[in-house]
Amino acid sequence: MAANLLYVFWMRLTFLAGGFAALLAAQPYDLLIKGGRVLDPANHVDRVTDVAIAQKKIARVADDIPAADARKVLNAHGLLVTPGLIDLHAHVFGYEGSIFPDDSALPACTTTIVDAGGAGWRTFDEFKAKVIDRSRTRIYAFLNIVGHGMVGPTFESDTGDMDSAKTAEKVQQHRGLIVGIKTAHFGRSGWTAIDRSVAAGKLAGVPVMVDDKITTGSGRTSAEKLIEHMRPGDIHTHVFNDRQLEVIDRYTGKVQPWIWEARKKGVLFDLGHGAGSFLWPVASKAIEDGFFPDTISTDLHSSSIMIQQADMTNCISKMMHLGMKLEDAIARSTIAPAKAIRRQEEIGTLGVGRAADIAVLQLQNGVFAFKDAWGKKALAQRRLDCALTVRDGAVVHDALGLAYPEWRKAGNYEVLP
Ligand SMILES: [Zn+2]
């Protein structure tokens, strides 16, 4: 009798397992995003098509992938489907205004954040344990040349704590997470902060991001900084803050010749919007003159997120208002920052085999107020908004409920999703 029961149980189990395996084979994809305008600048894709995801990777981009092939299907008609946005400059550790990344990044379709110098070699392990390891958002770091990191003016101007060798050594220890060196807020004269950062960058083979005040008596000029001290691939952030770079010649209203020269040499210019670094007069003159930032980033922290609302979609919308084409703005928020940190083989595209980090965006028409860092606004007619975010193959933000069934049709409430 007992043997009989066991046999029946065994038969049922085999039947169930067989059915389950058949279902799996019939549904090779975990998620299918159907019918959106897929914009993937790195692969020159711009058309209405489908994107399928399997095992946390982009599995296929093709027309008319059958809905039956996926366990979950999202209808993205009328929406844009792009690689997850990459914010090259934000603050999630160290800096007094730093914020935990997920709450602000994922609702803005940002799937990758590069922390811009919050930690130095002395504090990186704490950063990793407290933030990087606990975030759903993918986090990389520019390591501050200051050993203690971005913890206030006294530390940030202390040349005694700017050790290129120790900084480079920390990069070597965490190659997967540290993508560059940062120097910021150096309040003294001379080139020590920038030169030690570049020395660390050379030792570790990574780029340097520069945030640098040019004030009277600093002994530095923007032209010399860009041409003599920074290397091709190094990044100057806060490009539209004219106290850091003076991009626009005040007499001619044109982009300075040495800015063009630096770009030709390979220095990259990053937006780094923040609470003080995006000014309508500077940005509009630069863009009128054909000078666009190479990468669009937020410099997100507790002030800029509240007052200027400078998240990635807001920054992209502002660039579009000033004349940047949508395709171009997406490229400068995805593949361009991925290349700047040399991660283009993993993120920044919807190429097959890449990480399934995806943004589903909505281009809205109406009247929208976009604020700059100096208390002025511009009224615009288009805005890009984040509809849905996929991180590592999972839907992590869904403003329009695209992944939700209508409750009356969904059936059983007793089964947990
Ligand atoms: Zn910053």
Coordinates of C-alpha atoms and ligand atoms in Angstrom, one line a residue:
M1 CA 0.0 0.0 0.0
A2 CA 2.7 2.4 1.1
A3 CA 4.7 1.5 -2.0
N4 CA 1.7 2.1 -4.2
L5 CA 1.2 5.6 -2.8
L6 CA 4.8 6.3 -3.2
Y7 CA 4.5 5.3 -6.9
V8 CA 1.6 7.6 -7.5
F9 CA 3.4 10.4 -5.8
W10 CA 6.4 9.8 -7.9
M11 CA 4.4 9.7 -11.1
R12 CA 2.7 13.0 -10.2
L13 CA 6.1 14.6 -9.4
T14 CA 7.6 13.5 -12.8
F15 CA 4.5 14.7 -14.6
L16 CA 4.7 18.1 -12.8
A17 CA 8.5 18.4 -13.5
G18 CA 7.9 17.4 -17.1
G19 CA 5.2 20.1 -17.5
F20 CA 7.3 22.7 -15.9
A21 CA 10.3 21.9 -18.1
A22 CA 8.1 22.1 -21.2
L23 CA 6.8 25.5 -20.0
L24 CA 10.4 26.7 -19.5
A25 CA 11.4 25.5 -22.9
A26 CA 8.4 27.2 -24.4
Q27 CA 9.2 30.5 -22.6
P28 CA 12.9 31.1 -23.1
Y29 CA 12.6 34.8 -22.0
D30 CA 12.0 36.1 -18.5
L31 CA 10.7 39.5 -19.7
L32 CA 9.7 40.9 -23.1
I33 CA 9.2 44.6 -23.8
K34 CA 7.1 44.9 -26.8
G35 CA 6.4 47.6 -29.3
G36 CA 8.4 50.5 -27.9
R37 CA 10.7 52.8 -29.9
V38 CA 14.0 51.2 -29.2
L39 CA 16.8 53.7 -29.1
D40 CA 20.2 52.2 -28.7
P41 CA 22.7 54.6 -30.2
A42 CA 25.7 52.3 -29.7
N43 CA 24.1 49.8 -32.1
H44 CA 22.5 52.4 -34.4
V45 CA 19.1 51.0 -33.5
D46 CA 16.2 53.5 -33.7
R47 CA 12.9 51.7 -34.6
V48 CA 9.8 50.2 -33.1
T49 CA 10.7 46.7 -32.1
D50 CA 10.9 44.2 -29.1
V51 CA 13.5 43.5 -26.5
A52 CA 13.7 40.2 -24.8
I53 CA 15.6 39.4 -21.5
A54 CA 16.8 36.1 -20.2
Q55 CA 18.9 35.4 -17.1
K56 CA 19.5 39.1 -16.4
K57 CA 21.0 39.7 -19.9
I58 CA 19.6 41.2 -23.1
A59 CA 18.7 38.0 -25.0
R60 CA 17.3 39.4 -28.3
V61 CA 16.2 42.6 -30.0
A62 CA 13.9 41.8 -32.9
D63 CA 10.5 42.5 -34.5
D64 CA 7.5 40.5 -33.4
I65 CA 8.9 38.3 -30.7
P66 CA 5.9 36.2 -29.7
A67 CA 4.4 37.1 -26.3
A68 CA 4.1 33.4 -25.5
D69 CA 7.9 33.2 -25.4
A70 CA 8.1 35.2 -22.2
R71 CA 7.0 34.8 -18.7
K72 CA 6.2 38.5 -18.4
V73 CA 5.3 40.8 -21.2
L74 CA 5.2 44.6 -21.1
N75 CA 3.5 46.8 -23.7
A76 CA 5.7 49.8 -24.5
H77 CA 3.7 51.3 -27.3
G78 CA 4.3 55.0 -27.5
L79 CA 7.3 54.8 -25.2
L80 CA 11.0 54.9 -25.7
V81 CA 13.1 51.9 -24.7
T82 CA 16.8 52.7 -24.1
P83 CA 19.7 51.3 -22.2
G84 CA 19.5 52.2 -18.5
L85 CA 20.8 55.7 -17.9
I86 CA 24.3 56.1 -16.5
D87 CA 24.9 59.0 -14.2
L88 CA 28.6 59.8 -14.4
H89 CA 28.6 62.2 -11.4
A90 CA 26.5 61.8 -8.3
H91 CA 27.0 61.7 -4.5
V92 CA 26.0 58.6 -2.6
F93 CA 28.8 58.5 0.1
G94 CA 31.1 60.7 2.0
Y95 CA 30.0 64.2 0.9
E96 CA 27.7 65.7 3.5
G97 CA 24.8 66.0 1.0
S98 CA 25.2 62.4 -0.3
I99 CA 22.0 60.4 -0.6
F100 CA 21.2 56.7 -0.7
P101 CA 21.1 55.9 -4.5
D102 CA 18.0 53.7 -5.1
D103 CA 15.3 56.2 -4.0
S104 CA 16.4 58.9 -6.5
A105 CA 18.2 56.9 -9.2
L106 CA 15.8 54.1 -10.1
P107 CA 12.7 56.3 -10.4
A108 CA 14.6 58.4 -12.9
C109 CA 15.6 55.4 -15.0
T110 CA 19.2 55.7 -13.8
T111 CA 20.5 52.1 -13.4
T112 CA 24.2 53.1 -12.9
I113 CA 25.7 55.8 -10.7
V114 CA 29.3 56.8 -10.5
D115 CA 30.0 58.3 -7.1
A116 CA 32.2 61.3 -7.7
G117 CA 34.8 61.2 -5.1
G118 CA 32.9 60.6 -1.9
A119 CA 35.4 58.0 -0.7
G120 CA 39.2 58.1 -0.6
W121 CA 41.6 55.2 -0.2
R122 CA 41.1 55.3 3.6
T123 CA 37.2 55.1 3.4
F124 CA 36.5 53.1 0.3
D125 CA 35.9 49.8 2.3
E126 CA 33.3 51.5 4.4
F127 CA 31.6 52.9 1.2
K128 CA 31.5 49.5 -0.3
A129 CA 30.0 47.8 2.8
K130 CA 27.5 50.6 3.6
V131 CA 26.3 51.6 0.1
I132 CA 27.6 49.7 -2.8
D133 CA 26.9 46.2 -1.5
R134 CA 23.4 47.3 -0.3
S135 CA 22.2 49.2 -3.4
R136 CA 20.0 47.9 -6.2
T137 CA 21.5 50.6 -8.4
R138 CA 24.8 49.6 -10.0
I139 CA 27.4 51.8 -8.2
Y140 CA 30.9 52.6 -9.4
A141 CA 33.3 55.0 -7.9
F142 CA 35.8 57.8 -8.7
L143 CA 38.2 57.5 -5.8
N144 CA 39.0 60.9 -4.2
I145 CA 42.7 61.7 -4.3
V146 CA 42.2 62.8 -0.7
G147 CA 42.6 59.7 1.5
H148 CA 39.7 60.7 3.7
G149 CA 37.4 61.5 0.7
M150 CA 35.0 64.4 0.2
V151 CA 34.5 65.3 3.8
G152 CA 34.9 69.1 3.9
P153 CA 37.3 71.9 2.9
T154 CA 40.0 71.3 5.5
F155 CA 40.4 67.7 4.3
E156 CA 40.0 68.5 0.6
S157 CA 42.8 71.0 0.6
D158 CA 45.2 68.9 2.6
T159 CA 48.0 68.1 0.2
G160 CA 49.5 65.9 3.0
D161 CA 46.6 63.4 2.4
M162 CA 46.9 63.2 -1.4
D163 CA 48.9 60.0 -1.9
S164 CA 49.0 58.9 -5.5
A165 CA 50.5 55.5 -4.8
K166 CA 48.0 54.5 -2.0
T167 CA 45.1 55.8 -4.1
A168 CA 46.3 53.7 -7.2
E169 CA 46.8 50.7 -4.9
K170 CA 43.1 50.9 -3.8
V171 CA 42.0 51.1 -7.4
Q172 CA 44.0 47.9 -8.2
Q173 CA 42.3 46.1 -5.2
H174 CA 38.8 47.0 -6.5
R175 CA 39.1 47.1 -10.3
G176 CA 35.5 46.0 -10.7
L177 CA 34.2 49.0 -8.7
I178 CA 36.6 51.9 -8.9
V179 CA 36.7 53.4 -12.4
G180 CA 38.7 56.5 -11.9
I181 CA 40.2 59.2 -9.6
K182 CA 38.4 62.4 -8.5
T183 CA 39.8 65.7 -7.4
A184 CA 37.3 68.3 -6.1
H185 CA 37.0 71.5 -4.1
F186 CA 40.8 72.1 -3.8
G187 CA 41.0 75.5 -2.1
R188 CA 44.7 76.3 -2.3
S189 CA 46.9 77.6 -5.1
G190 CA 48.9 75.5 -7.5
W191 CA 48.5 72.2 -9.3
T192 CA 49.2 69.6 -6.5
A193 CA 45.6 68.2 -6.3
I194 CA 45.3 67.8 -10.1
D195 CA 48.8 66.5 -10.7
R196 CA 48.6 64.0 -7.9
S197 CA 45.3 62.8 -9.2
V198 CA 46.7 62.4 -12.7
A199 CA 49.8 60.6 -11.2
A200 CA 47.4 58.1 -9.5
G201 CA 45.4 57.8 -12.7
K202 CA 48.6 56.9 -14.6
L203 CA 49.7 54.4 -12.0
A204 CA 46.3 52.6 -12.0
G205 CA 45.5 53.2 -15.7
V206 CA 42.2 55.0 -15.1
P207 CA 40.8 58.4 -16.0
V208 CA 40.6 61.4 -13.6
M209 CA 37.5 63.6 -13.1
V210 CA 38.3 67.2 -12.2
D211 CA 36.0 69.6 -10.3
D212 CA 38.1 72.7 -9.7
K213 CA 37.4 76.3 -8.8
I214 CA 39.4 78.8 -10.8
T215 CA 39.5 81.8 -8.4
T216 CA 41.7 84.8 -8.3
G217 CA 45.0 83.8 -6.8
S218 CA 44.7 80.1 -7.5
G219 CA 47.7 80.2 -9.8
R220 CA 45.8 78.1 -12.2
T221 CA 44.2 78.9 -15.5
S222 CA 41.6 76.8 -17.3
A223 CA 43.6 76.7 -20.5
E224 CA 46.7 75.4 -18.8
K225 CA 44.7 72.9 -16.8
L226 CA 43.0 71.4 -19.8
I227 CA 45.9 71.4 -22.2
E228 CA 49.0 70.9 -20.0
H229 CA 47.8 69.0 -17.0
M230 CA 44.8 66.8 -18.0
R231 CA 45.2 63.8 -20.3
P232 CA 43.0 62.5 -23.2
G233 CA 40.1 60.6 -21.5
D234 CA 40.3 62.7 -18.3
I235 CA 37.0 64.4 -17.6
H236 CA 36.2 68.0 -16.5
T237 CA 32.9 68.1 -14.8
H238 CA 30.6 71.2 -14.2
V239 CA 31.2 72.3 -17.8
F240 CA 28.5 75.0 -17.7
N241 CA 29.7 76.5 -14.4
D242 CA 31.8 79.4 -15.6
R243 CA 33.8 79.7 -12.4
Q244 CA 35.4 76.4 -13.1
L245 CA 36.1 76.6 -16.8
E246 CA 34.9 79.9 -18.4
V247 CA 33.7 78.0 -21.4
I248 CA 32.3 81.2 -22.9
D249 CA 34.5 84.2 -23.7
R250 CA 32.8 87.1 -22.0
Y251 CA 33.6 89.6 -24.8
T252 CA 32.8 87.5 -27.9
G253 CA 30.1 85.3 -26.3
K254 CA 31.7 82.3 -28.1
V255 CA 33.3 79.1 -26.9
Q256 CA 36.9 79.7 -25.9
P257 CA 39.4 78.4 -28.5
W258 CA 41.3 76.4 -25.8
I259 CA 38.0 74.6 -25.0
W260 CA 37.9 73.3 -28.6
E261 CA 41.6 72.5 -28.5
A262 CA 41.1 70.4 -25.3
R263 CA 38.2 68.6 -26.8
K264 CA 40.3 67.8 -29.9
K265 CA 43.0 66.5 -27.6
G266 CA 40.5 64.1 -26.0
V267 CA 39.6 65.8 -22.7
L268 CA 35.9 65.0 -22.0
F269 CA 33.4 67.6 -20.7
D270 CA 30.7 66.5 -18.3
L271 CA 27.5 68.3 -17.4
G272 CA 27.5 67.8 -13.6
H273 CA 24.4 69.9 -13.1
G274 CA 24.3 70.0 -9.3
A275 CA 23.0 72.9 -7.2
G276 CA 25.5 75.4 -8.6
S277 CA 26.8 74.3 -12.0
F278 CA 24.1 74.7 -14.6
L279 CA 23.5 78.3 -15.8
W280 CA 21.1 79.0 -18.7
P281 CA 23.3 81.8 -20.2
V282 CA 26.4 79.7 -20.3
A283 CA 24.7 76.5 -21.5
S284 CA 22.7 78.2 -24.2
K285 CA 25.6 80.1 -25.6
A286 CA 27.8 77.0 -25.6
I287 CA 25.2 74.9 -27.3
E288 CA 24.4 77.7 -29.8
D289 CA 28.0 77.6 -30.7
G290 CA 27.8 73.8 -31.2
F291 CA 29.5 72.8 -28.0
F292 CA 27.6 70.0 -26.3
P293 CA 28.7 68.2 -23.1
D294 CA 30.2 64.8 -23.9
T295 CA 28.3 63.2 -21.0
I296 CA 25.1 64.3 -19.2
S297 CA 25.3 63.8 -15.4
T298 CA 23.4 65.2 -12.4
D299 CA 25.8 65.8 -9.6
L300 CA 22.9 64.6 -7.5
H301 CA 22.9 65.3 -3.8
S302 CA 20.4 66.4 -1.1
S303 CA 20.2 70.0 -2.4
S304 CA 20.2 69.5 -6.2
I305 CA 17.6 66.8 -6.0
M306 CA 15.2 69.0 -4.1
I307 CA 15.6 72.5 -5.6
Q308 CA 16.7 71.9 -9.2
Q309 CA 15.3 68.4 -9.4
A310 CA 18.4 67.6 -11.4
D311 CA 17.9 63.9 -12.0
M312 CA 18.9 62.3 -15.3
T313 CA 15.6 62.8 -17.1
N314 CA 15.5 66.4 -16.0
C315 CA 19.1 67.0 -17.3
I316 CA 18.3 65.3 -20.6
S317 CA 15.2 67.3 -21.0
K318 CA 17.1 70.5 -20.4
M319 CA 19.7 69.5 -23.0
M320 CA 16.9 68.8 -25.5
H321 CA 15.3 72.2 -24.8
L322 CA 18.6 73.8 -25.7
G323 CA 18.7 71.9 -29.0
M324 CA 20.3 68.6 -28.4
K325 CA 18.6 65.9 -30.4
L326 CA 16.9 63.1 -28.4
E327 CA 19.1 60.4 -30.0
D328 CA 22.2 62.4 -29.1
A329 CA 21.0 63.1 -25.5
I330 CA 20.4 59.3 -25.0
A331 CA 23.9 58.5 -26.4
R332 CA 25.4 61.1 -24.0
S333 CA 23.5 59.4 -21.1
T334 CA 24.3 55.8 -21.9
I335 CA 27.1 54.7 -24.2
A336 CA 29.2 57.9 -23.8
P337 CA 29.5 57.6 -20.0
A338 CA 30.0 53.9 -20.3
K339 CA 33.0 54.5 -22.6
A340 CA 34.3 57.3 -20.3
I341 CA 34.6 54.7 -17.5
R342 CA 35.6 51.9 -19.9
R343 CA 32.5 49.8 -19.2
Q344 CA 31.0 49.7 -22.6
E345 CA 31.3 46.0 -22.9
E346 CA 28.9 45.6 -19.9
I347 CA 26.5 48.6 -19.9
G348 CA 25.3 51.5 -22.0
T349 CA 23.8 49.4 -24.8
L350 CA 21.1 47.0 -25.6
G351 CA 23.4 44.6 -27.3
V352 CA 22.8 40.9 -26.9
G353 CA 24.6 39.6 -23.9
R354 CA 24.8 42.9 -22.1
A355 CA 23.4 43.5 -18.7
A356 CA 19.6 43.9 -18.7
D357 CA 19.6 47.4 -17.4
I358 CA 16.8 49.2 -19.3
A359 CA 15.0 52.5 -19.3
V360 CA 11.5 52.9 -20.6
L361 CA 10.9 56.6 -21.1
Q362 CA 7.9 58.8 -21.9
L363 CA 8.4 61.9 -24.1
Q364 CA 5.7 64.3 -22.9
N365 CA 4.3 67.5 -24.6
G366 CA 3.0 70.4 -22.5
V367 CA 4.5 73.3 -20.7
F368 CA 7.3 72.5 -18.2
A369 CA 9.5 74.7 -16.1
F370 CA 13.1 73.8 -15.9
K371 CA 15.2 75.5 -13.3
D372 CA 18.9 76.4 -13.4
A373 CA 21.3 76.6 -10.5
W374 CA 21.0 80.4 -10.1
G375 CA 17.3 80.6 -9.5
K376 CA 16.1 81.2 -13.1
K377 CA 13.7 79.1 -15.1
A378 CA 13.0 78.3 -18.8
L379 CA 9.7 77.2 -20.0
A380 CA 9.9 74.2 -22.3
Q381 CA 7.4 72.2 -24.4
R382 CA 8.8 68.7 -24.1
R383 CA 9.9 66.7 -21.1
L384 CA 11.4 63.2 -20.9
D385 CA 10.0 61.3 -18.0
C386 CA 10.8 57.8 -16.6
A387 CA 8.0 55.3 -17.0
L388 CA 9.7 52.1 -16.0
T389 CA 13.2 50.9 -14.9
V390 CA 14.6 47.4 -15.4
R391 CA 17.8 46.7 -13.4
D392 CA 19.6 43.4 -13.8
G393 CA 16.5 41.9 -15.6
A394 CA 14.0 42.9 -12.9
V395 CA 11.4 45.7 -13.0
V396 CA 12.4 47.9 -10.1
H397 CA 10.3 51.0 -10.9
D398 CA 7.0 51.1 -12.8
A399 CA 5.3 54.5 -12.7
L400 CA 2.6 53.6 -15.3
G401 CA 1.9 50.1 -14.0
L402 CA 3.0 48.5 -17.2
A403 CA 4.0 45.3 -15.5
Y404 CA 0.7 45.1 -13.5
P405 CA -2.4 43.1 -14.6
E406 CA -5.7 44.9 -14.3
W407 CA -7.0 43.6 -10.9
R408 CA -10.4 42.4 -12.1
K409 CA -8.8 40.2 -14.8
A410 CA -5.9 39.1 -12.6
G411 CA -7.9 36.5 -10.7
N412 CA -6.7 34.9 -7.5
Y413 CA -5.7 37.3 -4.7
E414 CA -4.8 34.3 -2.5
V415 CA -1.7 33.5 -4.5
L416 CA 1.1 35.8 -3.6
P417 CA 2.8 37.4 -6.7
Ligands
ZN1 ZN 29.8 66.7 -7.3

